[in-house]
Backbone as JSON Lines, residues from 0, in Angstrom:
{"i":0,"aa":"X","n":[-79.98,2.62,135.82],"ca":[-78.9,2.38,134.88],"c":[-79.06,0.96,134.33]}
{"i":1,"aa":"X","n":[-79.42,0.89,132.92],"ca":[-79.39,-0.42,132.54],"c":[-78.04,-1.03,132.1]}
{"i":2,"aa":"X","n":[-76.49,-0.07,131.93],"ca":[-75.7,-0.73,131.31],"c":[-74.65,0.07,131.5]}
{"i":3,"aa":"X","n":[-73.57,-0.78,131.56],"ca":[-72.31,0.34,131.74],"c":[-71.84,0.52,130.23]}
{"i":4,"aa":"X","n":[-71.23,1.68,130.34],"ca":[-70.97,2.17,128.62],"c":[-69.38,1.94,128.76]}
{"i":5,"aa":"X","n":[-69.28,1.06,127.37],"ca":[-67.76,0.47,127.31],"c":[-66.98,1.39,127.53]}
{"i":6,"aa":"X","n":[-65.45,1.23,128.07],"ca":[-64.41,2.48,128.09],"c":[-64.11,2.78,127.0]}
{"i":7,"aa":"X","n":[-63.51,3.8,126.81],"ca":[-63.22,4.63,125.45],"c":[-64.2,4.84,124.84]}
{"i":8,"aa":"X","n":[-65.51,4.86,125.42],"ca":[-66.59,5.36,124.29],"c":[-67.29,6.51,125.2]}
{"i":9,"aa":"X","n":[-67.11,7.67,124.61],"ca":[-67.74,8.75,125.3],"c":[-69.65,9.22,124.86]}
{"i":10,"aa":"X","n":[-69.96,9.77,125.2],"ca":[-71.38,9.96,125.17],"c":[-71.32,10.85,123.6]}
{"i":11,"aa":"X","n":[-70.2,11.39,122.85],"ca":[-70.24,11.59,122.02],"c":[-70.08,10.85,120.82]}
{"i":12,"aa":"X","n":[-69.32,9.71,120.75],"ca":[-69.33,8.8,120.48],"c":[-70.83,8.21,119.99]}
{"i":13,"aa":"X","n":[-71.61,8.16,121.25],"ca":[-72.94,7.95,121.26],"c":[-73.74,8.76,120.15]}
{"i":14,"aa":"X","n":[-73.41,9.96,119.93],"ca":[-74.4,10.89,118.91],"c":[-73.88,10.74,118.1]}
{"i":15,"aa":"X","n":[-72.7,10.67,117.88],"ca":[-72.0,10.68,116.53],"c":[-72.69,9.12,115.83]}
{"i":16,"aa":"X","n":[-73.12,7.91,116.52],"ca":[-73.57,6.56,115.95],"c":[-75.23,7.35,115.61]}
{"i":17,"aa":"X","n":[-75.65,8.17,116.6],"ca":[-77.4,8.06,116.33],"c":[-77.33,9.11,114.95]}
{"i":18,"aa":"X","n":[-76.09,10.16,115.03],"ca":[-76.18,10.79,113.29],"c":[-76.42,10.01,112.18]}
{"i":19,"aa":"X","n":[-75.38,8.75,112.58],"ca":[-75.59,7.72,111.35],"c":[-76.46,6.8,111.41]}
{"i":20,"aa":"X","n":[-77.5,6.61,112.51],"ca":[-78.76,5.96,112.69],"c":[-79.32,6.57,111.71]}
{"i":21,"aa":"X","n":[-79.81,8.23,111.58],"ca":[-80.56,8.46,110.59],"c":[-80.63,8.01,109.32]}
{"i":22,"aa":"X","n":[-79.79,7.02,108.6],"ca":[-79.13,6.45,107.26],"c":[-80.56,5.76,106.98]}
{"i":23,"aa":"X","n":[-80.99,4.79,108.29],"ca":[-82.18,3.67,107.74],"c":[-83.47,4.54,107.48]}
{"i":24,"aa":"X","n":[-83.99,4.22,106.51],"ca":[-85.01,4.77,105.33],"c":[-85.66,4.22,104.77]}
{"i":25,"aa":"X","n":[-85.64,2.38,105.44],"ca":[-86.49,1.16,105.22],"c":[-87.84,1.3,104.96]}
{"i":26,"aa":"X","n":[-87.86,2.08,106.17],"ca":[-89.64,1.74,106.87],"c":[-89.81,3.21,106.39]}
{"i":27,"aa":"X","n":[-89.28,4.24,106.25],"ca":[-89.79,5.44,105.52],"c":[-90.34,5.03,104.21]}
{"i":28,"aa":"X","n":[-89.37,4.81,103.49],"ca":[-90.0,4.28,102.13],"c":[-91.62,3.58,102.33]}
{"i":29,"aa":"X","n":[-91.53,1.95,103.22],"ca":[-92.47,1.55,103.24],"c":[-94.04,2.2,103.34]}
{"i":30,"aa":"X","n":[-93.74,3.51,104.2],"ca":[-94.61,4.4,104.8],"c":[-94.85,5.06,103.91]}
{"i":31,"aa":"X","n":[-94.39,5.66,102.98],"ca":[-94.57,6.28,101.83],"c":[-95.45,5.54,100.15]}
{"i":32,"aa":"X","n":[-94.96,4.21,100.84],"ca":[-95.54,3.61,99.61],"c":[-97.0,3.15,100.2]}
{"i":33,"aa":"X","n":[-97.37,3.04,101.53],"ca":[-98.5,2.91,101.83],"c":[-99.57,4.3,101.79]}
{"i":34,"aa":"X","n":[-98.61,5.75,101.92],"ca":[-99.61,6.99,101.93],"c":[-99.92,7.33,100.98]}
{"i":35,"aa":"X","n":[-99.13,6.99,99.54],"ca":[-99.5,7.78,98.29],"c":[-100.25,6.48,97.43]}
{"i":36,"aa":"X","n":[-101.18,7.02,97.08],"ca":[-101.65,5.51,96.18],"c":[-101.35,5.8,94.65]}
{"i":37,"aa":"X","n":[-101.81,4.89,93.83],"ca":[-100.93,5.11,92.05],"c":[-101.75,6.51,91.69]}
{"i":38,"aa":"X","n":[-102.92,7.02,91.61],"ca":[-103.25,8.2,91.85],"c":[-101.97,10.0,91.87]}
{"i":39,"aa":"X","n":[-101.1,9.53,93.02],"ca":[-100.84,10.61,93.75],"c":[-98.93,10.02,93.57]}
{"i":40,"aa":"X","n":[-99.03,9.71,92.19],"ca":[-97.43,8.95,91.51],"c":[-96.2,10.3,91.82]}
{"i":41,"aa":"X","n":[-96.59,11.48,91.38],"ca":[-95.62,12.01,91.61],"c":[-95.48,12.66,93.14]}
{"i":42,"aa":"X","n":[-96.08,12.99,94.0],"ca":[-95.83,12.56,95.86],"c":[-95.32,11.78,96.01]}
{"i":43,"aa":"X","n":[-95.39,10.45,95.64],"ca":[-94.15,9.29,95.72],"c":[-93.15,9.63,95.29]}
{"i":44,"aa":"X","n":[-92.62,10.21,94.1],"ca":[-91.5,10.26,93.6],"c":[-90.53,11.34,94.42]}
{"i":45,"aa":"X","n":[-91.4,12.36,94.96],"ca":[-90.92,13.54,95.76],"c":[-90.51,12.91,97.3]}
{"i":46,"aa":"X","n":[-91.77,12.12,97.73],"ca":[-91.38,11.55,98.88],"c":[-89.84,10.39,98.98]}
{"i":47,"aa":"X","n":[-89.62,9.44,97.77],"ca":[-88.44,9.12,97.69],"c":[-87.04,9.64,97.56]}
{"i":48,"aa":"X","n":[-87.62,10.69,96.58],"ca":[-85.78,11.74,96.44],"c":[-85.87,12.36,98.29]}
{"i":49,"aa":"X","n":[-86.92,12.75,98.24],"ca":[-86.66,13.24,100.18],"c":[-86.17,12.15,101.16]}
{"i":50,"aa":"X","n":[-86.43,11.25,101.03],"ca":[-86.06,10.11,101.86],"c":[-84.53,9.6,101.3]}
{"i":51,"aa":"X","n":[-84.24,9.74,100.46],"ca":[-83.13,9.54,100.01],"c":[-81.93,10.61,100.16]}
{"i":52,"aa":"X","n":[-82.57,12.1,99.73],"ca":[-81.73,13.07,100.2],"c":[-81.49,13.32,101.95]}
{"i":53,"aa":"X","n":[-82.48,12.89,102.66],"ca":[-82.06,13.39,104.06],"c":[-81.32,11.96,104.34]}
{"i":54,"aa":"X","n":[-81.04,10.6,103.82],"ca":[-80.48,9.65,104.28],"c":[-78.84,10.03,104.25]}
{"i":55,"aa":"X","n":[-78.66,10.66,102.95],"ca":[-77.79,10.83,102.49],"c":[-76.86,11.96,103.65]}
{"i":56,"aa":"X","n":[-77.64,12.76,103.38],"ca":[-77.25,14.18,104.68],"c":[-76.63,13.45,105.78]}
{"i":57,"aa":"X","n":[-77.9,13.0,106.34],"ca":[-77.62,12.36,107.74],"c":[-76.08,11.24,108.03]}
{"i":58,"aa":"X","n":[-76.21,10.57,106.78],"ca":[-74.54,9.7,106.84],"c":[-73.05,10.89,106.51]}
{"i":59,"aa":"X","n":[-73.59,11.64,105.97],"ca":[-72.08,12.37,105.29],"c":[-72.21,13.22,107.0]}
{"i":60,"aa":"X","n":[-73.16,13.9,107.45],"ca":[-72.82,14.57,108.68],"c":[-72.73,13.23,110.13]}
{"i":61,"aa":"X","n":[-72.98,12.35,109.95],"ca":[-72.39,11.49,111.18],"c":[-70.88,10.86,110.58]}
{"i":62,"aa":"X","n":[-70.69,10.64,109.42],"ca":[-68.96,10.51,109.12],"c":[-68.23,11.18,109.52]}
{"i":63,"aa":"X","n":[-68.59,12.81,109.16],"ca":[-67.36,13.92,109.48],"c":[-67.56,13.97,110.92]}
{"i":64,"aa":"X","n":[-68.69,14.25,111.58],"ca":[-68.69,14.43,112.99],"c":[-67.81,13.24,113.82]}
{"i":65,"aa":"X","n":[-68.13,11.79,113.42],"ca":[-67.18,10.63,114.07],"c":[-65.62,11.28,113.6]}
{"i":66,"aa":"X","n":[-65.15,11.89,112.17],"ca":[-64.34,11.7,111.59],"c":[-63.5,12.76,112.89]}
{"i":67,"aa":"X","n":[-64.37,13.76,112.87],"ca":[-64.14,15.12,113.48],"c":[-63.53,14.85,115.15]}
{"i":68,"aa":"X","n":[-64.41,13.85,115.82],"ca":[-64.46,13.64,116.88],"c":[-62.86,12.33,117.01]}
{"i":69,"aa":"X","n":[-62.52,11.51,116.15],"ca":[-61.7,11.1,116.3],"c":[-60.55,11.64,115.73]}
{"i":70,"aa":"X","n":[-60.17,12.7,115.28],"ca":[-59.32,13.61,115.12],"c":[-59.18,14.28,116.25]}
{"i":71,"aa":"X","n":[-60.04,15.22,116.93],"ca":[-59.52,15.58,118.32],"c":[-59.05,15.0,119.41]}
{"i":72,"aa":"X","n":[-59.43,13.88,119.69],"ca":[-58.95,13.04,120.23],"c":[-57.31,12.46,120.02]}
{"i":73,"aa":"X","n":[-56.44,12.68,118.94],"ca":[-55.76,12.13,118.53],"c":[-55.01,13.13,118.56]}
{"i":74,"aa":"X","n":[-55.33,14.27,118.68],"ca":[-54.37,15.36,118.57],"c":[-54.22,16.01,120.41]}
{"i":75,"aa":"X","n":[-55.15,15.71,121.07],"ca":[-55.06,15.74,122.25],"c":[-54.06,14.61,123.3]}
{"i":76,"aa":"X","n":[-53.71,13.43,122.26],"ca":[-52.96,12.3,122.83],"c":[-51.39,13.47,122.8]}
């Protein structure tokens, strides 16, 4: 065990933050701009709307899921 997990934060809590981990798309991009060279312009352009559309996904489904998860909670008080 490296750490005790603060009170009030449940292990769901926990997934509900790594849903919205998926948001960073930094180093995707970067990776993308290193695989396609000016050659292979429109793979880049596909590879960015993809990197952009699953960023997007990934934040709207870790909002509702936190949103979701602190609603039950509140109705269980």
């Amino acid at each position: 065990k490296i750490t005790a997990r603060p009170k009030g934060i449940s292990w769901w809590h926990i997934l509900g933050a790594g849903l919205l981990a998926g948001i960073g798309f930094t180093m995707s991009m970067f990776i993308s701009n290193l695989a396609f060279t000016s050659e292979h312009k429109d793979s880049m352009e596909v590879a960015k709307i993809a990197i952009l559309l699953g960023s997007l996904i990934s934040g709207i489904i870790g909002a509702l899921y936190l949103f979701a998860l602190d609603k039950r909670a509140t109705l269980k008080k």
